[in-house]
Coordinates of C-alpha atoms in Angstrom, one line a residue:
M1 CA 105.9 132.1 130.1
G2 CA 104.6 130.3 133.2
R3 CA 101.5 128.3 133.1
D4 CA 99.8 130.5 135.7
N5 CA 100.0 133.4 133.2
L6 CA 98.3 131.4 130.4
T7 CA 94.6 132.1 129.7
W8 CA 92.0 130.6 127.4
V9 CA 89.1 132.6 126.1
S10 CA 85.4 131.5 126.1
E11 CA 84.6 133.0 122.7
F12 CA 86.2 134.4 119.6
V13 CA 85.4 137.4 117.4
L14 CA 85.6 136.8 113.7
L15 CA 86.6 139.8 111.6
G16 CA 85.2 138.2 108.4
L17 CA 85.7 139.6 104.9
S18 CA 84.6 143.3 105.3
G19 CA 83.4 145.7 107.9
D20 CA 81.3 147.6 105.4
R21 CA 77.6 146.9 105.9
Q22 CA 76.7 147.3 102.3
T23 CA 79.4 144.9 101.2
Q24 CA 78.3 142.4 103.8
A25 CA 74.7 142.5 102.6
G26 CA 75.9 141.8 99.0
L27 CA 78.1 139.0 100.1
S28 CA 75.2 137.4 102.1
V29 CA 73.1 137.3 99.0
L30 CA 75.9 135.9 96.9
F31 CA 76.9 133.2 99.4
G32 CA 73.3 132.4 100.2
A33 CA 72.6 131.7 96.5
A34 CA 75.8 129.6 96.3
Y35 CA 74.8 127.6 99.4
L36 CA 71.3 127.0 98.0
L37 CA 72.7 125.8 94.7
T38 CA 75.1 123.5 96.6
L39 CA 72.3 121.9 98.5
L40 CA 70.1 121.5 95.4
G41 CA 72.9 120.3 93.1
N42 CA 74.3 117.7 95.4
G43 CA 70.9 116.7 96.7
L44 CA 69.8 116.1 93.1
I45 CA 72.8 113.9 92.5
L46 CA 72.1 111.8 95.6
V47 CA 68.4 111.4 94.5
L48 CA 69.4 110.3 91.0
I49 CA 72.0 107.8 92.2
R50 CA 69.4 106.4 94.6
L51 CA 66.5 106.2 92.1
D52 CA 68.2 105.2 88.9
P53 CA 69.5 101.5 88.7
R54 CA 71.9 102.4 85.9
L55 CA 73.9 104.6 88.3
Q56 CA 74.5 101.7 90.8
L57 CA 78.1 101.7 89.7
P58 CA 81.4 102.2 91.7
M59 CA 82.0 105.5 90.1
Y60 CA 78.6 106.9 91.3
F61 CA 79.0 105.2 94.7
F62 CA 82.1 107.4 95.3
F63 CA 80.4 110.4 93.7
G64 CA 77.5 110.0 96.2
N65 CA 79.9 110.0 99.1
L66 CA 81.5 113.1 97.6
S67 CA 78.1 114.8 97.4
V68 CA 77.4 114.0 101.1
V69 CA 80.8 115.4 102.0
D70 CA 80.1 118.6 100.0
I71 CA 76.7 119.1 101.7
C72 CA 78.1 118.6 105.2
Y73 CA 81.2 120.6 104.5
T74 CA 79.5 123.7 103.3
S75 CA 76.8 123.4 106.0
S76 CA 79.5 123.4 108.7
G77 CA 80.6 126.9 108.0
V78 CA 78.4 128.8 105.4
P79 CA 75.2 129.2 107.6
Q80 CA 77.4 130.9 110.3
M81 CA 79.0 133.2 107.7
L82 CA 75.5 134.2 106.5
A83 CA 74.4 134.9 110.0
H84 CA 77.5 137.0 110.7
F85 CA 76.9 139.1 107.6
L86 CA 73.7 140.3 109.2
L87 CA 75.0 140.6 112.8
E88 CA 76.9 143.5 114.3
K89 CA 78.7 141.3 116.8
K90 CA 80.4 138.4 115.0
T91 CA 81.2 136.1 117.9
I92 CA 81.5 132.3 118.2
S93 CA 81.9 130.3 121.4
S94 CA 85.2 128.4 121.9
A95 CA 83.2 125.1 122.0
R96 CA 81.4 125.9 118.7
C97 CA 84.7 127.1 117.2
G98 CA 86.4 123.8 118.1
T99 CA 83.4 121.8 116.7
Q100 CA 83.5 123.8 113.4
H101 CA 87.2 123.3 113.2
F102 CA 86.9 119.6 113.6
F103 CA 84.2 119.1 111.0
S104 CA 85.8 121.3 108.4
L105 CA 89.1 119.4 108.8
A106 CA 87.4 116.0 108.8
L107 CA 85.3 116.7 105.7
G108 CA 88.0 118.4 103.8
G109 CA 90.4 115.5 104.4
T110 CA 87.8 113.0 103.5
E111 CA 87.1 114.7 100.2
F112 CA 90.8 114.6 99.2
L113 CA 91.0 110.9 100.1
L114 CA 87.7 110.1 98.2
L115 CA 89.1 111.8 95.1
A116 CA 92.1 109.5 95.3
A117 CA 89.8 106.5 95.6
M118 CA 87.9 107.8 92.6
A119 CA 91.2 108.1 90.6
Y120 CA 91.9 104.4 91.3
D121 CA 88.4 103.5 90.1
R122 CA 89.1 105.4 86.8
Y123 CA 92.5 103.7 86.5
V124 CA 90.9 100.2 86.7
A125 CA 88.1 101.3 84.3
V126 CA 90.5 102.4 81.7
C127 CA 93.5 100.1 82.2
D128 CA 91.7 96.9 83.0
P129 CA 88.1 97.2 81.7
L130 CA 87.5 93.5 81.4
R131 CA 88.1 92.9 85.1
Y132 CA 86.5 96.2 86.2
A133 CA 83.4 94.7 87.7
A134 CA 85.4 92.0 89.5
V135 CA 88.0 94.3 90.9
M136 CA 85.7 97.2 91.9
G137 CA 83.3 95.1 93.9
L138 CA 81.1 96.4 96.7
R139 CA 83.5 95.2 99.4
L140 CA 86.5 97.2 97.9
C141 CA 84.4 100.3 97.2
A142 CA 82.9 100.3 100.7
G143 CA 86.4 99.7 102.1
L144 CA 88.0 102.6 100.2
A145 CA 85.1 104.9 101.2
S146 CA 85.3 103.8 104.9
V147 CA 89.1 104.3 105.0
S148 CA 88.6 107.8 103.5
W149 CA 86.1 108.7 106.2
L150 CA 88.0 107.2 109.1
V151 CA 91.3 108.7 108.2
G152 CA 89.7 112.1 107.6
L153 CA 88.0 111.9 111.1
A154 CA 91.2 110.7 112.8
N155 CA 93.3 113.4 111.2
A156 CA 90.8 116.0 112.3
A157 CA 90.6 114.7 115.8
V158 CA 94.4 114.9 116.3
E159 CA 94.8 118.4 114.7
T160 CA 91.8 119.8 116.6
A161 CA 93.1 118.4 119.9
V162 CA 96.5 120.1 119.6
T163 CA 94.9 123.4 118.3
V164 CA 92.1 124.0 120.7
R165 CA 94.4 123.5 123.7
L166 CA 96.5 126.5 122.7
P167 CA 96.2 129.4 125.2
T168 CA 95.8 132.9 123.6
C169 CA 96.5 135.0 126.7
G170 CA 93.3 136.9 126.3
R171 CA 93.5 137.5 122.6
H172 CA 90.2 136.5 121.0
V173 CA 90.0 138.3 117.6
L174 CA 90.3 135.9 114.7
N175 CA 91.2 137.6 111.4
H176 CA 89.2 135.1 109.5
V177 CA 85.7 134.0 108.3
A178 CA 85.8 130.7 110.2
C179 CA 87.7 128.8 112.9
E180 CA 90.6 127.7 110.7
T181 CA 93.8 126.1 112.0
L182 CA 96.3 128.7 110.9
A183 CA 94.1 131.6 112.3
L184 CA 93.9 129.9 115.7
V185 CA 97.6 129.1 115.7
R186 CA 98.5 132.7 115.0
L187 CA 96.6 133.7 118.2
A188 CA 98.6 131.4 120.4
C189 CA 101.0 132.9 123.0
V190 CA 103.1 129.8 123.5
D191 CA 105.5 127.8 121.4
V192 CA 103.6 126.2 118.4
T193 CA 106.3 123.9 117.1
L194 CA 104.1 120.8 117.9
N195 CA 101.2 122.4 116.0
Q196 CA 103.4 123.2 113.0
A197 CA 104.6 119.6 112.9
V198 CA 101.1 118.3 113.1
I199 CA 100.0 120.6 110.3
V200 CA 102.8 119.3 108.1
A201 CA 102.0 115.6 108.9
S202 CA 98.4 116.3 108.3
S203 CA 99.2 117.8 104.9
V204 CA 101.2 114.7 103.9
V205 CA 98.5 112.3 105.0
V206 CA 95.4 113.9 103.5
L207 CA 96.8 116.0 100.8
L208 CA 100.3 115.1 99.5
A209 CA 99.9 111.2 99.6
P210 CA 96.5 111.2 97.9
C211 CA 97.7 113.7 95.3
C212 CA 100.6 111.3 94.5
L213 CA 98.2 108.4 94.2
V214 CA 96.0 110.5 91.8
T215 CA 99.1 111.5 89.8
L216 CA 100.3 107.9 89.5
S217 CA 96.8 106.7 88.5
Y218 CA 96.5 109.3 85.8
A219 CA 100.0 108.7 84.5
R220 CA 99.0 105.0 84.0
I221 CA 95.7 106.1 82.4
V222 CA 97.4 108.4 80.0
A223 CA 99.9 105.7 79.0
A224 CA 97.1 103.2 78.4
V225 CA 95.0 105.7 76.4
L226 CA 98.0 106.6 74.2
R227 CA 98.3 103.0 73.2
I228 CA 94.7 103.0 71.8
R229 CA 95.0 103.3 68.0
S230 CA 91.6 104.9 67.2
S231 CA 91.0 108.5 68.0
G232 CA 87.4 107.7 68.9
G233 CA 88.6 105.2 71.5
R234 CA 91.0 107.7 73.0
R235 CA 88.3 110.3 73.2
K236 CA 86.0 107.9 74.9
A237 CA 88.6 106.8 77.4
F238 CA 89.6 110.4 78.3
G239 CA 85.9 111.3 78.4
T240 CA 85.3 108.8 81.3
C241 CA 87.9 110.7 83.3
A242 CA 87.3 114.3 82.3
S243 CA 84.8 115.2 85.1
H244 CA 86.9 113.7 87.8
L245 CA 90.1 115.2 86.5
T246 CA 88.5 118.6 86.5
V247 CA 87.4 118.3 90.1
V248 CA 90.8 116.9 91.1
S249 CA 92.7 119.8 89.5
M250 CA 90.5 122.3 91.1
S251 CA 90.7 120.8 94.6
Y252 CA 94.3 119.7 94.8
G253 CA 95.6 122.7 92.9
M254 CA 94.4 125.3 95.4
A255 CA 95.4 123.2 98.4
L256 CA 98.9 122.4 97.2
V257 CA 99.7 126.1 96.3
T258 CA 98.5 127.2 99.7
Y259 CA 99.5 124.6 102.3
M260 CA 102.8 123.4 100.8
Q261 CA 104.3 126.9 100.5
P262 CA 106.6 128.4 103.2
R263 CA 104.5 129.7 106.0
S264 CA 106.4 133.0 106.0
T265 CA 104.8 133.9 102.7
A266 CA 101.2 133.0 103.7
S267 CA 98.8 135.7 104.7
A268 CA 95.5 135.9 106.6
E269 CA 93.7 137.2 103.5
Q270 CA 95.0 134.3 101.4
D271 CA 93.8 131.8 104.1
K272 CA 90.3 133.4 103.9
V273 CA 90.2 133.0 100.1
V274 CA 91.2 129.3 100.4
V275 CA 88.5 128.6 103.1
L276 CA 85.8 130.3 101.0
F277 CA 86.9 128.4 97.9
Y278 CA 86.5 125.1 99.6
A279 CA 83.4 126.0 101.7
V280 CA 81.5 127.8 98.9
V281 CA 82.9 127.4 95.4
T282 CA 84.0 123.8 95.3
P283 CA 80.8 122.2 96.7
M284 CA 78.7 124.3 94.3
L285 CA 80.7 123.5 91.2
N286 CA 81.3 119.7 91.8
P287 CA 77.7 118.6 90.9
L288 CA 77.7 121.0 88.0
I289 CA 80.9 119.7 86.6
Y290 CA 79.8 116.1 86.9
S291 CA 76.4 116.6 85.5
L292 CA 77.4 118.9 82.6
R293 CA 80.2 116.6 81.5
N294 CA 78.5 113.3 82.2
K295 CA 76.0 111.8 79.7
E296 CA 74.8 109.1 82.2
I297 CA 73.8 111.7 84.8
K298 CA 71.9 113.7 82.1
A299 CA 70.2 110.5 80.9
A300 CA 69.3 109.4 84.5
L301 CA 67.7 112.8 85.1
T302 CA 65.6 112.4 81.9
R303 CA 64.5 108.9 82.9
V304 CA 63.6 110.0 86.5
L305 CA 61.6 112.9 85.2
A306 CA 59.9 110.7 82.6
R307 CA 58.9 108.2 85.3
S308 CA 57.7 111.0 87.5
S309 CA 55.5 112.5 84.8
E310 CA 54.1 109.0 83.9
S311 CA 53.1 108.3 87.5
K312 CA 51.1 111.5 87.7
R313 CA 48.9 110.5 84.7

């Protein structure tokens, strides 16, 4: 196809989840409640980490970064979904679509990389506890977090650049709830070999490589824990990793099943479920998982509330 015949559109129409108005109203209430819980849960975690000196530890430094990612990630897409549930015409400009695409990729990639950094933190805590404070110093923690953010942003910039340049030859209806890579690539009317290569490379950088690092870290952790003779010591060691391992399994599991499978078996409906899982479910559950399974978070909440009540007297 000659370049003169290629056209780009100024806006896209998002089909969303359902065309039934009653269903959309119910979904708007459900997603709105989930969004509110996400903001409150992650916001509370950030406040506790900031106010309680006992949470000034590497583990909670990374957890604070994860909470910021979750708040930003869900805010990059869910408000638009909520608005579209209430609107007859579900359109988004190409500029806003590209911006949403960039931030969702950047924040999603950063989260995977932060989880790998947190796995290394747990590895040092369990396998080398006497040197934990020396190894996981402020400089290393800040460096790991900075690399996670920078790699996430760089990966998103590359993938967005090669995606938004694709001409659609007038086609502007996206069978999706958001401006997601695979949905945009499906609309293209040119060869997408480069895009497919970038998607694979991106999956390796922000998904497969961090997943391998997490697996290696936990293999070493399990080996170290099994060498502990007392059952109480083993439970305590596993307990320090339980919350993180739950979040890792939930996050990496869905992504690996989806993005590492043959593209011929993927479907638009499956892609919608994945996007909703990461935009709505994961950011809401992360603070709940960490707070419910973490005695230090519960204790910090009790101390902050106690100080607050004392100050009012």
